[in-house]
Amino acid sequence: PDIFLAAARSIAVNPAECLVLEDSEPGIRGALAAGMLPVMVPDLKPPSPEITQVVHKIFPTLHEVREWLQEVWK
């Protein structure tokens, strides 16, 4: 989680207010450990059942992430 926490610190944002876009399970685990909201866009390997239970959202492409963010942040 160190890199995520450092990024939040560098922009003076509380980690709990951060959303992390990740394509890997280690990245999702790091986001969770940092107390951030993990959103997954899997690359080659589909997410494991364990990750699907803990990740906030899973999207097939970044286009769907963009649409979701536009809806959430109207």
PDB file of N, CA and C in Angstrom:
ATOM      1  N   PRO A   1       0.797  -1.223   0.000  1.00  0.00           N
ATOM      2  CA  PRO A   1       0.000   0.000   0.000  1.00  0.00           C
ATOM      3  C   PRO A   1       0.832   1.277   0.000  1.00  0.00           C
ATOM      4  N   ASP A   2       2.135   1.132   0.163  1.00  0.00           N
ATOM      5  CA  ASP A   2       2.992   2.314   0.317  1.00  0.00           C
ATOM      6  C   ASP A   2       2.868   3.299  -0.840  1.00  0.00           C
ATOM      7  N   ILE A   3       2.860   2.796  -2.054  1.00  0.00           N
ATOM      8  CA  ILE A   3       2.800   3.697  -3.211  1.00  0.00           C
ATOM      9  C   ILE A   3       1.469   4.450  -3.259  1.00  0.00           C
ATOM     10  N   PHE A   4       0.386   3.764  -2.869  1.00  0.00           N
ATOM     11  CA  PHE A   4      -0.926   4.413  -2.850  1.00  0.00           C
ATOM     12  C   PHE A   4      -0.983   5.470  -1.752  1.00  0.00           C
ATOM     13  N   LEU A   5      -0.442   5.136  -0.587  1.00  0.00           N
ATOM     14  CA  LEU A   5      -0.428   6.100   0.518  1.00  0.00           C
ATOM     15  C   LEU A   5       0.449   7.305   0.182  1.00  0.00           C
ATOM     16  N   ALA A   6       1.577   7.059  -0.468  1.00  0.00           N
ATOM     17  CA  ALA A   6       2.453   8.166  -0.871  1.00  0.00           C
ATOM     18  C   ALA A   6       1.748   9.069  -1.881  1.00  0.00           C
ATOM     19  N   ALA A   7       1.012   8.470  -2.801  1.00  0.00           N
ATOM     20  CA  ALA A   7       0.282   9.271  -3.792  1.00  0.00           C
ATOM     21  C   ALA A   7      -0.772  10.139  -3.113  1.00  0.00           C
ATOM     22  N   ALA A   8      -1.508   9.569  -2.168  1.00  0.00           N
ATOM     23  CA  ALA A   8      -2.532  10.337  -1.453  1.00  0.00           C
ATOM     24  C   ALA A   8      -1.891  11.478  -0.662  1.00  0.00           C
ATOM     25  N   ARG A   9      -0.782  11.166  -0.001  1.00  0.00           N
ATOM     26  CA  ARG A   9      -0.073  12.201   0.764  1.00  0.00           C
ATOM     27  C   ARG A   9       0.399  13.325  -0.149  1.00  0.00           C
ATOM     28  N   SER A  10       0.888  12.961  -1.328  1.00  0.00           N
ATOM     29  CA  SER A  10       1.458  13.975  -2.224  1.00  0.00           C
ATOM     30  C   SER A  10       0.420  14.966  -2.735  1.00  0.00           C
ATOM     31  N   ILE A  11      -0.852  14.564  -2.725  1.00  0.00           N
ATOM     32  CA  ILE A  11      -1.909  15.495  -3.149  1.00  0.00           C
ATOM     33  C   ILE A  11      -2.797  15.911  -1.975  1.00  0.00           C
ATOM     34  N   ALA A  12      -2.335  15.576  -0.761  1.00  0.00           N
ATOM     35  CA  ALA A  12      -3.018  15.969   0.480  1.00  0.00           C
ATOM     36  C   ALA A  12      -4.478  15.522   0.507  1.00  0.00           C
ATOM     37  N   VAL A  13      -4.700  14.249   0.171  1.00  0.00           N
ATOM     38  CA  VAL A  13      -6.048  13.683   0.185  1.00  0.00           C
ATOM     39  C   VAL A  13      -6.062  12.496   1.137  1.00  0.00           C
ATOM     40  N   ASN A  14      -7.108  12.408   1.929  1.00  0.00           N
ATOM     41  CA  ASN A  14      -7.298  11.281   2.830  1.00  0.00           C
ATOM     42  C   ASN A  14      -7.420  10.001   2.001  1.00  0.00           C
ATOM     43  N   PRO A  15      -6.670   8.940   2.343  1.00  0.00           N
ATOM     44  CA  PRO A  15      -6.766   7.692   1.582  1.00  0.00           C
ATOM     45  C   PRO A  15      -8.192   7.152   1.462  1.00  0.00           C
ATOM     46  N   ALA A  16      -9.002   7.369   2.477  1.00  0.00           N
ATOM     47  CA  ALA A  16     -10.390   6.883   2.437  1.00  0.00           C
ATOM     48  C   ALA A  16     -11.214   7.588   1.360  1.00  0.00           C
ATOM     49  N   GLU A  17     -10.708   8.695   0.843  1.00  0.00           N
ATOM     50  CA  GLU A  17     -11.413   9.438  -0.204  1.00  0.00           C
ATOM     51  C   GLU A  17     -10.841   9.155  -1.593  1.00  0.00           C
ATOM     52  N   CYS A  18      -9.961   8.152  -1.684  1.00  0.00           N
ATOM     53  CA  CYS A  18      -9.302   7.832  -2.952  1.00  0.00           C
ATOM     54  C   CYS A  18      -9.906   6.592  -3.596  1.00  0.00           C
ATOM     55  N   LEU A  19     -10.004   6.649  -4.903  1.00  0.00           N
ATOM     56  CA  LEU A  19     -10.419   5.515  -5.713  1.00  0.00           C
ATOM     57  C   LEU A  19      -9.192   5.036  -6.477  1.00  0.00           C
ATOM     58  N   VAL A  20      -8.971   3.736  -6.470  1.00  0.00           N
ATOM     59  CA  VAL A  20      -7.817   3.164  -7.160  1.00  0.00           C
ATOM     60  C   VAL A  20      -8.304   2.300  -8.313  1.00  0.00           C
ATOM     61  N   LEU A  21      -7.853   2.607  -9.518  1.00  0.00           N
ATOM     62  CA  LEU A  21      -8.120   1.767 -10.690  1.00  0.00           C
ATOM     63  C   LEU A  21      -6.943   0.820 -10.841  1.00  0.00           C
ATOM     64  N   GLU A  22      -7.226  -0.467 -10.855  1.00  0.00           N
ATOM     65  CA  GLU A  22      -6.161  -1.464 -10.932  1.00  0.00           C
ATOM     66  C   GLU A  22      -6.538  -2.577 -11.885  1.00  0.00           C
ATOM     67  N   ASP A  23      -5.516  -3.211 -12.459  1.00  0.00           N
ATOM     68  CA  ASP A  23      -5.763  -4.358 -13.320  1.00  0.00           C
ATOM     69  C   ASP A  23      -5.225  -5.652 -12.714  1.00  0.00           C
ATOM     70  N   SER A  24      -4.624  -5.564 -11.529  1.00  0.00           N
ATOM     71  CA  SER A  24      -4.017  -6.753 -10.928  1.00  0.00           C
ATOM     72  C   SER A  24      -4.537  -6.999  -9.517  1.00  0.00           C
ATOM     73  N   GLU A  25      -4.486  -8.265  -9.122  1.00  0.00           N
ATOM     74  CA  GLU A  25      -4.914  -8.615  -7.768  1.00  0.00           C
ATOM     75  C   GLU A  25      -3.992  -8.029  -6.707  1.00  0.00           C
ATOM     76  N   PRO A  26      -2.665  -8.048  -6.895  1.00  0.00           N
ATOM     77  CA  PRO A  26      -1.816  -7.386  -5.898  1.00  0.00           C
ATOM     78  C   PRO A  26      -2.137  -5.894  -5.755  1.00  0.00           C
ATOM     79  N   GLY A  27      -2.456  -5.241  -6.853  1.00  0.00           N
ATOM     80  CA  GLY A  27      -2.837  -3.829  -6.790  1.00  0.00           C
ATOM     81  C   GLY A  27      -4.119  -3.617  -6.017  1.00  0.00           C
ATOM     82  N   ILE A  28      -5.092  -4.505  -6.222  1.00  0.00           N
ATOM     83  CA  ILE A  28      -6.353  -4.425  -5.471  1.00  0.00           C
ATOM     84  C   ILE A  28      -6.084  -4.620  -3.987  1.00  0.00           C
ATOM     85  N   ARG A  29      -5.253  -5.598  -3.657  1.00  0.00           N
ATOM     86  CA  ARG A  29      -4.920  -5.833  -2.242  1.00  0.00           C
ATOM     87  C   ARG A  29      -4.210  -4.622  -1.640  1.00  0.00           C
ATOM     88  N   GLY A  30      -3.322  -4.003  -2.412  1.00  0.00           N
ATOM     89  CA  GLY A  30      -2.629  -2.808  -1.936  1.00  0.00           C
ATOM     90  C   GLY A  30      -3.584  -1.657  -1.681  1.00  0.00           C
ATOM     91  N   ALA A  31      -4.542  -1.474  -2.578  1.00  0.00           N
ATOM     92  CA  ALA A  31      -5.541  -0.412  -2.402  1.00  0.00           C
ATOM     93  C   ALA A  31      -6.365  -0.656  -1.146  1.00  0.00           C
ATOM     94  N   LEU A  32      -6.763  -1.900  -0.943  1.00  0.00           N
ATOM     95  CA  LEU A  32      -7.533  -2.237   0.261  1.00  0.00           C
ATOM     96  C   LEU A  32      -6.707  -1.996   1.517  1.00  0.00           C
ATOM     97  N   ALA A  33      -5.450  -2.417   1.494  1.00  0.00           N
ATOM     98  CA  ALA A  33      -4.575  -2.222   2.654  1.00  0.00           C
ATOM     99  C   ALA A  33      -4.355  -0.741   2.945  1.00  0.00           C
ATOM    100  N   ALA A  34      -4.414   0.083   1.908  1.00  0.00           N
ATOM    101  CA  ALA A  34      -4.251   1.531   2.086  1.00  0.00           C
ATOM    102  C   ALA A  34      -5.548   2.200   2.533  1.00  0.00           C
ATOM    103  N   GLY A  35      -6.642   1.439   2.583  1.00  0.00           N
ATOM    104  CA  GLY A  35      -7.926   2.008   2.994  1.00  0.00           C
ATOM    105  C   GLY A  35      -8.618   2.765   1.882  1.00  0.00           C
ATOM    106  N   MET A  36      -8.294   2.423   0.642  1.00  0.00           N
ATOM    107  CA  MET A  36      -8.874   3.106  -0.519  1.00  0.00           C
ATOM    108  C   MET A  36      -9.936   2.238  -1.184  1.00  0.00           C
ATOM    109  N   LEU A  37     -10.684   2.837  -2.088  1.00  0.00           N
ATOM    110  CA  LEU A  37     -11.763   2.150  -2.794  1.00  0.00           C
ATOM    111  C   LEU A  37     -11.204   1.527  -4.078  1.00  0.00           C
ATOM    112  N   PRO A  38     -11.115   0.189  -4.135  1.00  0.00           N
ATOM    113  CA  PRO A  38     -10.530  -0.444  -5.310  1.00  0.00           C
ATOM    114  C   PRO A  38     -11.552  -0.749  -6.402  1.00  0.00           C
ATOM    115  N   VAL A  39     -11.208  -0.369  -7.622  1.00  0.00           N
ATOM    116  CA  VAL A  39     -12.016  -0.670  -8.804  1.00  0.00           C
ATOM    117  C   VAL A  39     -11.094  -1.409  -9.773  1.00  0.00           C
ATOM    118  N   MET A  40     -11.558  -2.549 -10.246  1.00  0.00           N
ATOM    119  CA  MET A  40     -10.706  -3.387 -11.094  1.00  0.00           C
ATOM    120  C   MET A  40     -11.161  -3.391 -12.543  1.00  0.00           C
ATOM    121  N   VAL A  41     -10.174  -3.269 -13.419  1.00  0.00           N
ATOM    122  CA  VAL A  41     -10.364  -3.480 -14.852  1.00  0.00           C
ATOM    123  C   VAL A  41      -9.349  -4.575 -15.206  1.00  0.00           C
ATOM    124  N   PRO A  42      -9.775  -5.847 -15.118  1.00  0.00           N
ATOM    125  CA  PRO A  42      -8.824  -6.948 -15.318  1.00  0.00           C
ATOM    126  C   PRO A  42      -8.163  -6.883 -16.688  1.00  0.00           C
ATOM    127  N   ASP A  43      -6.913  -7.311 -16.722  1.00  0.00           N
ATOM    128  CA  ASP A  43      -6.169  -7.340 -17.980  1.00  0.00           C
ATOM    129  C   ASP A  43      -6.326  -8.726 -18.604  1.00  0.00           C
ATOM    130  N   LEU A  44      -5.351  -9.565 -18.489  1.00  0.00           N
ATOM    131  CA  LEU A  44      -5.405 -10.884 -19.111  1.00  0.00           C
ATOM    132  C   LEU A  44      -6.045 -11.935 -18.213  1.00  0.00           C
ATOM    133  N   LYS A  45      -5.813 -11.812 -16.918  1.00  0.00           N
ATOM    134  CA  LYS A  45      -6.288 -12.816 -15.973  1.00  0.00           C
ATOM    135  C   LYS A  45      -7.569 -12.331 -15.298  1.00  0.00           C
ATOM    136  N   PRO A  46      -8.646 -13.125 -15.365  1.00  0.00           N
ATOM    137  CA  PRO A  46      -9.868 -12.712 -14.668  1.00  0.00           C
ATOM    138  C   PRO A  46      -9.647 -12.714 -13.153  1.00  0.00           C
ATOM    139  N   PRO A  47     -10.398 -11.904 -12.423  1.00  0.00           N
ATOM    140  CA  PRO A  47     -10.217 -11.844 -10.968  1.00  0.00           C
ATOM    141  C   PRO A  47     -10.626 -13.151 -10.302  1.00  0.00           C
ATOM    142  N   SER A  48      -9.931 -13.476  -9.232  1.00  0.00           N
ATOM    143  CA  SER A  48     -10.247 -14.680  -8.456  1.00  0.00           C
ATOM    144  C   SER A  48     -11.535 -14.451  -7.667  1.00  0.00           C
ATOM    145  N   PRO A  49     -12.165 -15.530  -7.216  1.00  0.00           N
ATOM    146  CA  PRO A  49     -13.360 -15.369  -6.376  1.00  0.00           C
ATOM    147  C   PRO A  49     -13.082 -14.522  -5.132  1.00  0.00           C
ATOM    148  N   GLU A  50     -11.883 -14.667  -4.565  1.00  0.00           N
ATOM    149  CA  GLU A  50     -11.526 -13.877  -3.379  1.00  0.00           C
ATOM    150  C   GLU A  50     -11.560 -12.381  -3.697  1.00  0.00           C
ATOM    151  N   ILE A  51     -10.979 -11.995  -4.810  1.00  0.00           N
ATOM    152  CA  ILE A  51     -10.930 -10.579  -5.185  1.00  0.00           C
ATOM    153  C   ILE A  51     -12.322 -10.063  -5.532  1.00  0.00           C
ATOM    154  N   THR A  52     -13.124 -10.859  -6.224  1.00  0.00           N
ATOM    155  CA  THR A  52     -14.466 -10.388  -6.584  1.00  0.00           C
ATOM    156  C   THR A  52     -15.307 -10.102  -5.346  1.00  0.00           C
ATOM    157  N   GLN A  53     -14.956 -10.716  -4.225  1.00  0.00           N
ATOM    158  CA  GLN A  53     -15.709 -10.476  -2.988  1.00  0.00           C
ATOM    159  C   GLN A  53     -15.290  -9.193  -2.282  1.00  0.00           C
ATOM    160  N   VAL A  54     -14.066  -8.723  -2.540  1.00  0.00           N
ATOM    161  CA  VAL A  54     -13.577  -7.564  -1.781  1.00  0.00           C
ATOM    162  C   VAL A  54     -13.441  -6.287  -2.605  1.00  0.00           C
ATOM    163  N   VAL A  55     -13.412  -6.416  -3.930  1.00  0.00           N
ATOM    164  CA  VAL A  55     -13.267  -5.241  -4.782  1.00  0.00           C
ATOM    165  C   VAL A  55     -14.600  -4.489  -4.842  1.00  0.00           C
ATOM    166  N   HIS A  56     -14.538  -3.168  -4.965  1.00  0.00           N
ATOM    167  CA  HIS A  56     -15.772  -2.374  -5.000  1.00  0.00           C
ATOM    168  C   HIS A  56     -16.549  -2.609  -6.290  1.00  0.00           C
ATOM    169  N   LYS A  57     -15.856  -2.541  -7.423  1.00  0.00           N
ATOM    170  CA  LYS A  57     -16.478  -2.748  -8.737  1.00  0.00           C
ATOM    171  C   LYS A  57     -15.467  -3.423  -9.648  1.00  0.00           C
ATOM    172  N   ILE A  58     -15.996  -4.158 -10.636  1.00  0.00           N
ATOM    173  CA  ILE A  58     -15.173  -4.730 -11.697  1.00  0.00           C
ATOM    174  C   ILE A  58     -15.799  -4.324 -13.021  1.00  0.00           C
ATOM    175  N   PHE A  59     -14.971  -3.774 -13.901  1.00  0.00           N
ATOM    176  CA  PHE A  59     -15.442  -3.351 -15.216  1.00  0.00           C
ATOM    177  C   PHE A  59     -14.601  -4.027 -16.293  1.00  0.00           C
ATOM    178  N   PRO A  60     -15.211  -4.355 -17.429  1.00  0.00           N
ATOM    179  CA  PRO A  60     -14.451  -5.003 -18.500  1.00  0.00           C
ATOM    180  C   PRO A  60     -13.488  -4.058 -19.221  1.00  0.00           C
ATOM    181  N   THR A  61     -13.814  -2.771 -19.272  1.00  0.00           N
ATOM    182  CA  THR A  61     -12.945  -1.803 -19.958  1.00  0.00           C
ATOM    183  C   THR A  61     -12.981  -0.463 -19.230  1.00  0.00           C
ATOM    184  N   LEU A  62     -12.052   0.391 -19.580  1.00  0.00           N
ATOM    185  CA  LEU A  62     -12.029   1.737 -19.003  1.00  0.00           C
ATOM    186  C   LEU A  62     -13.201   2.580 -19.480  1.00  0.00           C
ATOM    187  N   HIS A  63     -13.765   2.255 -20.617  1.00  0.00           N
ATOM    188  CA  HIS A  63     -14.945   2.986 -21.099  1.00  0.00           C
ATOM    189  C   HIS A  63     -16.098   2.852 -20.105  1.00  0.00           C
ATOM    190  N   GLU A  64     -16.297   1.645 -19.576  1.00  0.00           N
ATOM    191  CA  GLU A  64     -17.358   1.448 -18.583  1.00  0.00           C
ATOM    192  C   GLU A  64     -17.047   2.172 -17.283  1.00  0.00           C
ATOM    193  N   VAL A  65     -15.777   2.223 -16.920  1.00  0.00           N
ATOM    194  CA  VAL A  65     -15.384   2.979 -15.724  1.00  0.00           C
ATOM    195  C   VAL A  65     -15.750   4.444 -15.912  1.00  0.00           C
ATOM    196  N   ARG A  66     -15.435   4.985 -17.072  1.00  0.00           N
ATOM    197  CA  ARG A  66     -15.750   6.399 -17.354  1.00  0.00           C
ATOM    198  C   ARG A  66     -17.246   6.653 -17.252  1.00  0.00           C
ATOM    199  N   GLU A  67     -18.050   5.778 -17.836  1.00  0.00           N
ATOM    200  CA  GLU A  67     -19.508   5.940 -17.769  1.00  0.00           C
ATOM    201  C   GLU A  67     -19.997   5.881 -16.329  1.00  0.00           C
ATOM    202  N   TRP A  68     -19.465   4.949 -15.549  1.00  0.00           N
ATOM    203  CA  TRP A  68     -19.849   4.813 -14.145  1.00  0.00           C
ATOM    204  C   TRP A  68     -19.482   6.079 -13.364  1.00  0.00           C
ATOM    205  N   LEU A  69     -18.265   6.582 -13.586  1.00  0.00           N
ATOM    206  CA  LEU A  69     -17.845   7.794 -12.887  1.00  0.00           C
ATOM    207  C   LEU A  69     -18.708   8.991 -13.262  1.00  0.00           C
ATOM    208  N   GLN A  70     -19.088   9.084 -14.515  1.00  0.00           N
ATOM    209  CA  GLN A  70     -19.961  10.183 -14.935  1.00  0.00           C
ATOM    210  C   GLN A  70     -21.316  10.090 -14.243  1.00  0.00           C
ATOM    211  N   GLU A  71     -21.809   8.892 -14.030  1.00  0.00           N
ATOM    212  CA  GLU A  71     -23.087   8.714 -13.325  1.00  0.00           C
ATOM    213  C   GLU A  71     -22.949   9.042 -11.841  1.00  0.00           C
ATOM    214  N   VAL A  72     -21.873   8.558 -11.239  1.00  0.00           N
ATOM    215  CA  VAL A  72     -21.656   8.742  -9.803  1.00  0.00           C
ATOM    216  C   VAL A  72     -21.406  10.206  -9.462  1.00  0.00           C
ATOM    217  N   TRP A  73     -20.684  10.919 -10.322  1.00  0.00           N
ATOM    218  CA  TRP A  73     -20.279  12.293 -10.028  1.00  0.00           C
ATOM    219  C   TRP A  73     -21.046  13.317 -10.833  1.00  0.00           C
ATOM    220  N   LYS A  74     -22.324  13.120 -10.973  1.00  0.00           N
ATOM    221  CA  LYS A  74     -23.168  14.104 -11.672  1.00  0.00           C
ATOM    222  C   LYS A  74     -23.313  15.346 -10.835  1.00  0.00           C
TER     223      LYS A  74
END
